[in-house]
mmCIF file of C-alpha atoms in Angstrom:
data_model
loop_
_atom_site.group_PDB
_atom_site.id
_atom_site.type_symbol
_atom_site.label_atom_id
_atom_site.label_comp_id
_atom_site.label_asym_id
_atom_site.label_seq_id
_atom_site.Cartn_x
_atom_site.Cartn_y
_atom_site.Cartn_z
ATOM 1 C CA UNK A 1403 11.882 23.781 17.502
ATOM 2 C CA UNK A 1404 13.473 21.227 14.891
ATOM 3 C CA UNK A 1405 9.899 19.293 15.459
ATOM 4 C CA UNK A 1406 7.997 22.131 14.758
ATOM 5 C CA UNK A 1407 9.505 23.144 11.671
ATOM 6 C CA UNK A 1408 8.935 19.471 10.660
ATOM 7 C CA UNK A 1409 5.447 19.475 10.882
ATOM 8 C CA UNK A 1410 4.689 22.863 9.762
ATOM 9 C CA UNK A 1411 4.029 21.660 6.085
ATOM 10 C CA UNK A 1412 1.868 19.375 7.558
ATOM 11 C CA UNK A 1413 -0.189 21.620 9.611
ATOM 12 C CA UNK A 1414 -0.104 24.252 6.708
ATOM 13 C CA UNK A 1415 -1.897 22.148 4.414
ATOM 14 C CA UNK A 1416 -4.757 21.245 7.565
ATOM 15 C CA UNK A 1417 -2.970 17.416 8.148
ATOM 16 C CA UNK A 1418 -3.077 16.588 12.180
ATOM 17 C CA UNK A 1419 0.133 14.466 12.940
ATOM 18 C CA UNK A 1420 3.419 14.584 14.225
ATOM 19 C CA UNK A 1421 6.665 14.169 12.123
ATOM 20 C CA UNK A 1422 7.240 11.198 14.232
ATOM 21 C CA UNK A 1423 3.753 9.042 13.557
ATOM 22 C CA UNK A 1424 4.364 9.225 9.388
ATOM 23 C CA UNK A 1425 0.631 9.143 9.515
ATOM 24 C CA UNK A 1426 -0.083 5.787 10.456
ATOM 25 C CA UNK A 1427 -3.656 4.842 11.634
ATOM 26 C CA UNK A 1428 -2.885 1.084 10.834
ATOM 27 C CA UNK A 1429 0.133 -0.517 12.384
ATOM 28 C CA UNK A 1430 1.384 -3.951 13.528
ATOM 29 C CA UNK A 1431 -1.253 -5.990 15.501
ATOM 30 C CA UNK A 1432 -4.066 -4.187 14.257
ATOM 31 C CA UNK A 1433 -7.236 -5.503 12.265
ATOM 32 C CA UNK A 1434 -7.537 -4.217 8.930
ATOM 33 C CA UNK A 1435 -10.049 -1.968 8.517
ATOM 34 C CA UNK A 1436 -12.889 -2.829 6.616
ATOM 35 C CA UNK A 1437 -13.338 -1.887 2.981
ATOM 36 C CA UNK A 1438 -14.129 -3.115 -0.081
ATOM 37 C CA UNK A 1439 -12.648 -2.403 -3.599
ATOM 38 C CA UNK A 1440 -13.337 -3.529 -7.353
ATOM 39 C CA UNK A 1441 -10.115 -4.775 -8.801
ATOM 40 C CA UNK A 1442 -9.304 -3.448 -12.962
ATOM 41 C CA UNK A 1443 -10.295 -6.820 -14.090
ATOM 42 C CA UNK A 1444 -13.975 -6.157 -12.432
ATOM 43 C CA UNK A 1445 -13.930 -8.482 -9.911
ATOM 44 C CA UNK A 1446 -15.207 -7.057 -6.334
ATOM 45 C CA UNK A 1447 -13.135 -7.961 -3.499
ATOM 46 C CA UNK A 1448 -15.802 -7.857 -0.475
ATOM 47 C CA UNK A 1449 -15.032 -6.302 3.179
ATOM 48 C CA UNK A 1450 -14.919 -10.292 4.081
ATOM 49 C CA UNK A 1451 -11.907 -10.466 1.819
ATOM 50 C CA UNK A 1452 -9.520 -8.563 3.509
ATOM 51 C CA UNK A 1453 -10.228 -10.726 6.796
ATOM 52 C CA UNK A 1454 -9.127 -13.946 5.620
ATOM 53 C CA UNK A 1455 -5.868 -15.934 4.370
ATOM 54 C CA UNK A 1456 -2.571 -14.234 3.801
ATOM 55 C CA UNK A 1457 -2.441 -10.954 1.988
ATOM 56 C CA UNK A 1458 -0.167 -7.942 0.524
ATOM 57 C CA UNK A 1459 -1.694 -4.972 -0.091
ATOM 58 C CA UNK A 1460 0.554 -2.249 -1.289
ATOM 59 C CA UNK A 1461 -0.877 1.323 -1.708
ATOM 60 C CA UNK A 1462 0.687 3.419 -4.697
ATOM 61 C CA UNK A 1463 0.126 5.939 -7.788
ATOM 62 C CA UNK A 1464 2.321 5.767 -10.529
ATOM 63 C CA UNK A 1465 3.569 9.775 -10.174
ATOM 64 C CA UNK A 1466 5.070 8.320 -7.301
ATOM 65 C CA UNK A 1467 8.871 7.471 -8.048
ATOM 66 C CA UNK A 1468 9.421 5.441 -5.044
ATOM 67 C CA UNK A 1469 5.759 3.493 -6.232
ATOM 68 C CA UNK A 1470 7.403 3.423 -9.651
ATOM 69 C CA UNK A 1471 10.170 1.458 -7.779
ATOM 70 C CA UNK A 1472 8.305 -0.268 -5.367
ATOM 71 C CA UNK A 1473 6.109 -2.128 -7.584
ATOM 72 C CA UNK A 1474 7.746 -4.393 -9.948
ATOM 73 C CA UNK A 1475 9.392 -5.810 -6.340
ATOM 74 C CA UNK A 1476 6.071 -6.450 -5.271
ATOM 75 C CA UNK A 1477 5.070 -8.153 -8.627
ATOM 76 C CA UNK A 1478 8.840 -10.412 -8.196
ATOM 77 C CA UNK A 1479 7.326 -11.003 -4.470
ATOM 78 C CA UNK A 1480 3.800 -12.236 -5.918
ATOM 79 C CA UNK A 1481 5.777 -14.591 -8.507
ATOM 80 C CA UNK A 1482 7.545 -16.052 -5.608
ATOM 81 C CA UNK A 1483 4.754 -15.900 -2.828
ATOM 82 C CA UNK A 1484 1.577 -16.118 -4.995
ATOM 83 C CA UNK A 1485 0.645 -19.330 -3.492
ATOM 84 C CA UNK A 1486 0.766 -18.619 0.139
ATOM 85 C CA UNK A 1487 0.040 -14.561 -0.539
ATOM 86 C CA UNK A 1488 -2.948 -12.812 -2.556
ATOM 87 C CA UNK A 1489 -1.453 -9.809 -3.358
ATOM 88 C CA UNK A 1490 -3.227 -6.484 -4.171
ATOM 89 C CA UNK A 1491 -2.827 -3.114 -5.582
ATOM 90 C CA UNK A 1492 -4.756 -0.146 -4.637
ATOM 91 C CA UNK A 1493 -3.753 3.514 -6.690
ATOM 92 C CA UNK A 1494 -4.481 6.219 -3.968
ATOM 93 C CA UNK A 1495 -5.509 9.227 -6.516
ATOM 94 C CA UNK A 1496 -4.722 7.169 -9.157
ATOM 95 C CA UNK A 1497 -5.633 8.212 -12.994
ATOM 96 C CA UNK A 1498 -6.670 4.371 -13.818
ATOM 97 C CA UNK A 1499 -5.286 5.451 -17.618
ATOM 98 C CA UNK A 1500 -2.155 5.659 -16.598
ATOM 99 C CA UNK A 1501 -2.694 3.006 -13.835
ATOM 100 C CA UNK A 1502 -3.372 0.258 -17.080
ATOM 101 C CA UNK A 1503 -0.011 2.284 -19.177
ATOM 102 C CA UNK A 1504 2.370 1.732 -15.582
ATOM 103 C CA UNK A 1505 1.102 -2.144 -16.075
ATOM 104 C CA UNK A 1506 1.332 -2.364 -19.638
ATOM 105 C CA UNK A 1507 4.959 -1.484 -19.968
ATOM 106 C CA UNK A 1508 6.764 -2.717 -17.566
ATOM 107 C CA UNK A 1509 5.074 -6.213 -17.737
ATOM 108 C CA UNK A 1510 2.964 -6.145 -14.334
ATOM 109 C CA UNK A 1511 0.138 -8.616 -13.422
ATOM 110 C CA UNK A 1512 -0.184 -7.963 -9.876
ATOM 111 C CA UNK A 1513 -3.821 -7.191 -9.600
ATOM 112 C CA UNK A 1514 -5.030 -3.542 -8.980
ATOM 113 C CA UNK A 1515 -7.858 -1.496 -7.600
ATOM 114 C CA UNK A 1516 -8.461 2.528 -8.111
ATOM 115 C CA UNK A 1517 -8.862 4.944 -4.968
ATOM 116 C CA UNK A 1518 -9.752 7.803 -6.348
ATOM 117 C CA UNK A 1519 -10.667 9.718 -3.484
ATOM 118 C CA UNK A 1520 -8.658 8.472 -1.045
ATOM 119 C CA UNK A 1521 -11.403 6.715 0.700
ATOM 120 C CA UNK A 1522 -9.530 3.223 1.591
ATOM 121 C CA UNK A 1523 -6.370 4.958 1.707
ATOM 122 C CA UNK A 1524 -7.567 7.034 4.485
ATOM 123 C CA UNK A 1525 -8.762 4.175 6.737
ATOM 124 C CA UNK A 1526 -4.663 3.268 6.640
ATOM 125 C CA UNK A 1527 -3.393 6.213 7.109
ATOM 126 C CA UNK A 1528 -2.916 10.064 6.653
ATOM 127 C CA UNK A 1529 0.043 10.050 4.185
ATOM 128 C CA UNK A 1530 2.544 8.519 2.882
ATOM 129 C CA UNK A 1531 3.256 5.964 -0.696
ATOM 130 C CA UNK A 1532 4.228 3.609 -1.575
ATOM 131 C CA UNK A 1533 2.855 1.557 1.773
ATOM 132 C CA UNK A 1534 2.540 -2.123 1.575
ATOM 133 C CA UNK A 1535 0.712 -4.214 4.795
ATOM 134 C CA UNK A 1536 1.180 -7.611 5.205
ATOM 135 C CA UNK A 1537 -2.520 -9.734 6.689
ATOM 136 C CA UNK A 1538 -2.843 -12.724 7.866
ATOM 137 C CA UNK A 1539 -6.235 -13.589 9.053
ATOM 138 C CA UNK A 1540 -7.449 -9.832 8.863
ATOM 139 C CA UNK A 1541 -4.438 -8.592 11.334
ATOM 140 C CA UNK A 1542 -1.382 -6.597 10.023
ATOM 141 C CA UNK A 1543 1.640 -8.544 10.568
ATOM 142 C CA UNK A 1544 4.205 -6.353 9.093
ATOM 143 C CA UNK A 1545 3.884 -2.742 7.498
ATOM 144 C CA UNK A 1546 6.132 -0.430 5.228
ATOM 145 C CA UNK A 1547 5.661 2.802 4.486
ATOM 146 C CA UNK A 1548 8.391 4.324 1.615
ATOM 147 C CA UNK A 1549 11.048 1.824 0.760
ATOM 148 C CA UNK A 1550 11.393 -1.172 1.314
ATOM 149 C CA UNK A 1551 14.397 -3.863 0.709
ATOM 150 C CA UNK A 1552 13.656 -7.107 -1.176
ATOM 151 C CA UNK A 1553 15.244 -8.763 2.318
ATOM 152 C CA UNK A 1554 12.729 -7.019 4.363
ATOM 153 C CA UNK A 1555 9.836 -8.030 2.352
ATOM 154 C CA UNK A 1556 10.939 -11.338 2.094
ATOM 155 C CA UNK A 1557 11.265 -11.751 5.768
ATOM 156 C CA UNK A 1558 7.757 -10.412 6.517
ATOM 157 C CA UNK A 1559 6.482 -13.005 4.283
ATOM 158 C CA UNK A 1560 8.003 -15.706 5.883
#
């Protein structure tokens, strides 16, 4: 019953998944799916992109307050791990405007893209912010969906 109640919102608003999934279509061990996705500063990061070297993607929107926390980790990740990691941004739903304001004030540089309808977000998953996947060599090594500790993240990028 408990499990039913759970998903109820879920099947409400026409979303297929269990309480227990979280709505995961990517997870550990699995190739990333292919996309591509033009960064703020214009540059076009090609499906090939995504399937080679080391990167962190971390899906967001700025209305999101765990994405609000989530992010300026990330960007104290990239300072650390911006060598060994290209890390990306991509705003699920994301009103760029306030994408560039979020960036602006609190002093980001991590790189970002906009999905504004959901159309690379949905190749990852159902739902569900902030996420961030870790990709070596176009397979997810490590994935976190809500929050995550610095530790955690730090391990993964090991």
């Amino acid at each position: 019953m408990l499990a039913f109640l759970l998903t109820l919102p879920l099947w409400a608003s026409g979303e297929s998944l269990t309480a227990r999934d979280g709505g995961d279509l990517v997870r550990v061990g699995d190739a990333v799916p292919a996309f591509s996705a033009t960064l703020h500063s214009g540059q076009v990061l090609s499906e090939s992109f995504w399937r080679e070297g080391n990167i962190v993607l971390v899906f967001f929107n700025t209305t999101c307050s765990d994405c609000r926390k989530e992010l300026p980790l990330v960007q104290e990740m990239m300072q650390a791990h911006g060598t060994r990691y290209t890390f990306v941004a991509i705003g699920r739903q994301q009103d760029p405007e306030a994408a560039a304001r979020f960036w602006q004030e609190n002093g980001l540089s991590l790189p970002y893209a906009i999905d504004a309808d959901r159309s690379i977000f949905s190749r990852f998953a159902r739902v569900g912010i902030p996420r961030i996947y870790v990709i070596r060599n176009g397979t997810v090594t490590a994935a976190f969906q809500q929050k995550v500790s610095r530790k955690k993240l730090r391990r993964a990028l090991r």
